Amino acid sequence: QKEVEQNSGPLSVPEGAIASLNCTYSDRGSQSFFWYRQYSGKSPELIMFIYSNGDKEDGRFTAQLNKASQYVSLLIRDSQPSDSATYLCAVNRNNNDMRFGAGTRLTVKP
Amino acid sequence: KAGVTQTPRYLIKTRGQQVTLSCSPISGHRSVSWYQQTPGQGLQFLFEYFSETQRNKGNFPGRFSGRQFSNSRSEMNVSTLELGDSALYLCASSLEDRTYEQFFGPGTRLTVL
């Protein structure tokens, strides 16, 4: 079992729609959870972090965490073509021991 | 505040050689992590340094090593390069707080011929 699993996609949504990205993790003791966006040829850029169960909203982005189910998700509302990128889920297991999923490629079509 | 910087940005080496990559973290960040990114394996954790000590380590062979200096700058070294070491090497820095938000540098693209 991989430490962090994501659907590789590609996920395609029309402009203005909600994009839903999912991630599961194996280490139940993991403490904090991150979503990064990576454009082709660029380094990952931090979008959101969450460490408590429930939802966390920041503009058009909402991160959701369910530790009992070992599940993290990212919702992007009113998706824009500029949101087209690979989204990486990352899990901090303990003291900055960070593991990444393989990423989900998102395409937002105008 | 300046971001994470990495040097060099591009490197071409041949099999059997060794290479040293450098990373300067964001001012005030004392934790530095290194990752290898390839199309097939994604972003894989190499190791993390804090206060000049390796605190966490991923599943890479001993050919991959690193160190951190008292000013938090870090270097990683790969000895006896193999073709499969061709990758983007990313460095990320973070504050030592409960969230551990990591901020990435632009990366070093290593090509092994």
GROMACS .gro file of C-alpha atoms in nm:
model
  223
    1GLN     CA    1   0.000   0.000   0.000
    2LYS     CA    2   0.136   0.341  -0.096
    3GLU     CA    3   0.181   0.591   0.183
    4VAL     CA    4  -0.023   0.857   0.003
    5GLU     CA    5  -0.258   0.771  -0.280
    6GLN     CA    6  -0.428   0.996  -0.530
    7ASN     CA    7  -0.617   0.934  -0.851
    8SER     CA    8  -0.370   1.021  -1.125
    9GLY     CA    9  -0.642   1.158  -1.349
   10PRO     CA   10  -0.653   1.335  -1.573
   11LEU     CA   11  -0.955   1.508  -1.426
   12SER     CA   12  -1.131   1.739  -1.668
   13VAL     CA   13  -1.394   1.993  -1.563
   14PRO     CA   14  -1.559   2.282  -1.748
   15GLU     CA   15  -1.482   2.638  -1.649
   16GLY     CA   16  -1.696   2.750  -1.355
   17ALA     CA   17  -1.753   2.397  -1.225
   18ILE     CA   18  -1.634   2.245  -0.897
   19ALA     CA   19  -1.323   2.028  -0.916
   20SER     CA   20  -1.293   1.761  -0.648
   21LEU     CA   21  -0.954   1.605  -0.573
   22ASN     CA   22  -0.910   1.317  -0.332
   23CYS     CA   23  -0.627   1.164  -0.132
   24THR     CA   24  -0.591   0.879   0.117
   25TYR     CA   25  -0.299   0.807   0.345
   26SER     CA   26  -0.179   0.501   0.530
   27ASP     CA   27  -0.007   0.631   0.845
   28ARG     CA   28  -0.281   0.687   1.102
   29GLY     CA   29  -0.042   0.894   1.315
   30SER     CA   30   0.000   1.160   1.045
   31GLN     CA   31  -0.043   1.506   1.182
   32SER     CA   32  -0.082   1.764   0.908
   33PHE     CA   33  -0.191   1.759   0.549
   34PHE     CA   34  -0.113   1.978   0.252
   35TRP     CA   35  -0.222   2.048  -0.101
   36TYR     CA   36   0.032   2.175  -0.352
   37ARG     CA   37  -0.023   2.292  -0.707
   38GLN     CA   38   0.247   2.226  -0.965
   39TYR     CA   39   0.244   2.379  -1.310
   40SER     CA   40   0.439   2.201  -1.581
   41GLY     CA   41   0.809   2.280  -1.551
   42LYS     CA   42   0.767   2.459  -1.218
   43SER     CA   43   0.817   2.361  -0.856
   44PRO     CA   44   0.524   2.281  -0.623
   45GLU     CA   45   0.339   2.576  -0.472
   46LEU     CA   46   0.157   2.544  -0.138
   47ILE     CA   47  -0.217   2.607  -0.165
   48MET     CA   48  -0.367   2.483   0.161
   49PHE     CA   49  -0.281   2.301   0.478
   50ILE     CA   50  -0.514   2.142   0.731
   51TYR     CA   51  -0.453   1.956   1.055
   52SER     CA   52  -0.795   1.936   1.223
   53ASN     CA   53  -1.090   1.726   1.115
   54GLY     CA   54  -1.346   1.915   0.915
   55ASP     CA   55  -1.333   2.181   0.647
   56LYS     CA   56  -1.098   2.470   0.591
   57GLU     CA   57  -1.183   2.734   0.335
   58ASP     CA   58  -0.954   2.983   0.162
   59GLY     CA   59  -1.109   3.174  -0.125
   60ARG     CA   60  -1.218   2.930  -0.393
   61PHE     CA   61  -1.038   2.640  -0.222
   62THR     CA   62  -1.175   2.414   0.051
   63ALA     CA   63  -0.971   2.140   0.213
   64GLN     CA   64  -1.151   1.861   0.397
   65LEU     CA   65  -0.995   1.619   0.644
   66ASN     CA   66  -1.136   1.302   0.794
   67LYS     CA   67  -0.871   1.135   1.010
   68ALA     CA   68  -1.092   0.838   1.097
   69SER     CA   69  -1.120   0.753   0.728
   70GLN     CA   70  -0.763   0.868   0.656
   71TYR     CA   71  -0.896   1.087   0.380
   72VAL     CA   72  -0.816   1.437   0.258
   73SER     CA   73  -0.983   1.624  -0.024
   74LEU     CA   74  -0.955   1.955  -0.204
   75LEU     CA   75  -1.249   2.132  -0.366
   76ILE     CA   76  -1.191   2.408  -0.616
   77ARG     CA   77  -1.502   2.617  -0.675
   78ASP     CA   78  -1.560   2.825  -0.990
   79SER     CA   79  -1.269   2.648  -1.161
   80GLN     CA   80  -1.066   2.860  -1.401
   81PRO     CA   81  -0.838   2.755  -1.689
   82SER     CA   82  -0.548   2.891  -1.481
   83ASP     CA   83  -0.624   2.616  -1.225
   84SER     CA   84  -0.509   2.358  -1.479
   85ALA     CA   85  -0.211   2.192  -1.313
   86THR     CA   86  -0.108   1.885  -1.119
   87TYR     CA   87  -0.227   1.884  -0.760
   88LEU     CA   88  -0.012   1.706  -0.504
   89CYS     CA   89  -0.139   1.579  -0.171
   90ALA     CA   90   0.125   1.572   0.102
   91VAL     CA   91   0.114   1.418   0.448
   92ASN     CA   92   0.339   1.512   0.736
   93ARG     CA   93   0.386   1.190   0.930
   94ASN     CA   94   0.587   1.325   1.219
   95ASN     CA   95   0.826   1.614   1.270
   96ASN     CA   96   0.847   1.719   0.907
   97ASP     CA   97   0.871   1.367   0.764
   98MET     CA   98   0.666   1.460   0.457
   99ARG     CA   99   0.534   1.216   0.197
  100PHE     CA  100   0.370   1.308  -0.130
  101GLY     CA  101   0.113   1.143  -0.351
  102ALA     CA  102   0.177   1.098  -0.721
  103GLY     CA  103  -0.051   1.391  -0.805
  104THR     CA  104  -0.377   1.443  -0.993
  105ARG     CA  105  -0.363   1.626  -1.323
  106LEU     CA  106  -0.651   1.873  -1.354
  107THR     CA  107  -0.762   2.033  -1.679
  108VAL     CA  108  -1.019   2.312  -1.674
  109LYS     CA  109  -1.174   2.360  -2.017
  110PRO     CA  110  -1.295   2.709  -2.121
  111LYS     CA  111   1.148   3.807   0.189
  112ALA     CA  112   1.351   3.604  -0.058
  113GLY     CA  113   1.234   3.254  -0.139
  114VAL     CA  114   1.424   2.928  -0.140
  115THR     CA  115   1.716   2.934  -0.381
  116GLN     CA  116   1.891   2.637  -0.538
  117THR     CA  117   2.213   2.620  -0.734
  118PRO     CA  118   2.293   2.522  -0.996
  119ARG     CA  119   1.967   2.518  -1.187
  120TYR     CA  120   2.092   2.268  -1.447
  121LEU     CA  121   2.364   2.006  -1.443
  122ILE     CA  122   2.487   1.748  -1.689
  123LYS     CA  123   2.709   1.470  -1.558
  124THR     CA  124   2.825   1.130  -1.676
  125ARG     CA  125   2.780   0.795  -1.506
  126GLY     CA  126   3.019   0.735  -1.219
  127GLN     CA  127   3.074   1.101  -1.140
  128GLN     CA  128   2.954   1.272  -0.826
  129VAL     CA  129   2.753   1.589  -0.786
  130THR     CA  130   2.680   1.844  -0.513
  131LEU     CA  131   2.365   2.054  -0.508
  132SER     CA  132   2.308   2.356  -0.288
  133CYS     CA  133   2.000   2.500  -0.121
  134SER     CA  134   1.952   2.825   0.070
  135PRO     CA  135   1.631   2.831   0.274
  136ILE     CA  136   1.398   3.122   0.340
  137SER     CA  137   1.543   3.348   0.608
  138GLY     CA  138   1.446   3.216   0.950
  139HIS     CA  139   1.363   2.865   0.828
  140ARG     CA  140   1.577   2.605   0.999
  141SER     CA  141   1.436   2.290   0.841
  142VAL     CA  142   1.545   2.189   0.492
  143SER     CA  143   1.407   1.889   0.305
  144TRP     CA  144   1.524   1.735  -0.021
  145TYR     CA  145   1.313   1.556  -0.280
  146GLN     CA  146   1.370   1.378  -0.609
  147GLN     CA  147   1.102   1.419  -0.874
  148THR     CA  148   1.079   1.197  -1.180
  149PRO     CA  149   0.789   1.140  -1.420
  150GLY     CA  150   0.763   0.775  -1.323
  151GLN     CA  151   0.804   0.794  -0.944
  152GLY     CA  152   0.669   1.138  -0.865
  153LEU     CA  153   0.800   1.339  -0.572
  154GLN     CA  154   1.007   1.119  -0.342
  155PHE     CA  155   1.144   1.227  -0.006
  156LEU     CA  156   1.521   1.202   0.032
  157PHE     CA  157   1.596   1.350   0.374
  158GLU     CA  158   1.529   1.639   0.607
  159TYR     CA  159   1.776   1.841   0.811
  160PHE     CA  160   1.713   2.053   1.115
  161SER     CA  161   1.979   2.229   1.321
  162GLU     CA  162   2.259   2.060   1.123
  163THR     CA  163   2.121   1.713   1.201
  164GLN     CA  164   1.949   1.469   0.970
  165ARG     CA  165   1.614   1.418   1.135
  166ASN     CA  166   1.423   1.216   0.873
  167LYS     CA  167   1.533   0.995   0.588
  168GLY     CA  168   1.357   0.840   0.291
  169ASN     CA  169   1.432   0.512   0.116
  170PHE     CA  170   1.729   0.602  -0.097
  171PRO     CA  171   2.069   0.428  -0.117
  172GLY     CA  172   2.370   0.558   0.071
  173ARG     CA  173   2.500   0.722  -0.248
  174PHE     CA  174   2.263   1.005  -0.159
  175SER     CA  175   2.383   1.213   0.132
  176GLY     CA  176   2.340   1.561   0.264
  177ARG     CA  177   2.443   1.808   0.526
  178GLN     CA  178   2.330   2.131   0.677
  179PHE     CA  179   2.542   2.422   0.788
  180SER     CA  180   2.501   2.648   1.088
  181ASN     CA  181   2.334   2.915   0.870
  182SER     CA  182   2.072   2.651   0.768
  183ARG     CA  183   2.201   2.628   0.412
  184SER     CA  184   2.208   2.269   0.293
  185GLU     CA  185   2.388   2.061   0.036
  186MET     CA  186   2.311   1.721  -0.103
  187ASN     CA  187   2.563   1.495  -0.268
  188VAL     CA  188   2.513   1.204  -0.503
  189SER     CA  189   2.813   0.981  -0.560
  190THR     CA  190   2.871   0.727  -0.837
  191LEU     CA  191   2.594   0.867  -1.052
  192GLU     CA  192   2.364   0.630  -1.239
  193LEU     CA  193   2.143   0.700  -1.539
  194GLY     CA  194   1.839   0.661  -1.314
  195ASP     CA  195   1.953   0.955  -1.102
  196SER     CA  196   1.844   1.191  -1.377
  197ALA     CA  197   1.568   1.394  -1.216
  198LEU     CA  198   1.457   1.727  -1.080
  199TYR     CA  199   1.596   1.771  -0.729
  200LEU     CA  200   1.386   1.997  -0.514
  201CYS     CA  201   1.466   2.158  -0.186
  202ALA     CA  202   1.202   2.288   0.052
  203SER     CA  203   1.234   2.487   0.373
  204SER     CA  204   0.998   2.532   0.664
  205LEU     CA  205   0.965   2.688   1.006
  206GLU     CA  206   0.977   2.460   1.305
  207ASP     CA  207   0.615   2.494   1.407
  208ARG     CA  208   0.326   2.255   1.430
  209THR     CA  209   0.212   2.304   1.073
  210TYR     CA  210   0.545   2.247   0.894
  211GLU     CA  211   0.440   2.431   0.581
  212GLN     CA  212   0.713   2.364   0.327
  213PHE     CA  213   0.810   2.610   0.056
  214PHE     CA  214   0.995   2.483  -0.247
  215GLY     CA  215   1.285   2.619  -0.442
  216PRO     CA  216   1.296   2.614  -0.825
  217GLY     CA  217   1.488   2.288  -0.833
  218THR     CA  218   1.805   2.159  -0.994
  219ARG     CA  219   1.761   1.959  -1.313
  220LEU     CA  220   2.025   1.684  -1.320
  221THR     CA  221   2.089   1.488  -1.635
  222VAL     CA  222   2.318   1.185  -1.618
  223LEU     CA  223   2.459   1.066  -1.951
   0.00000   0.00000   0.00000
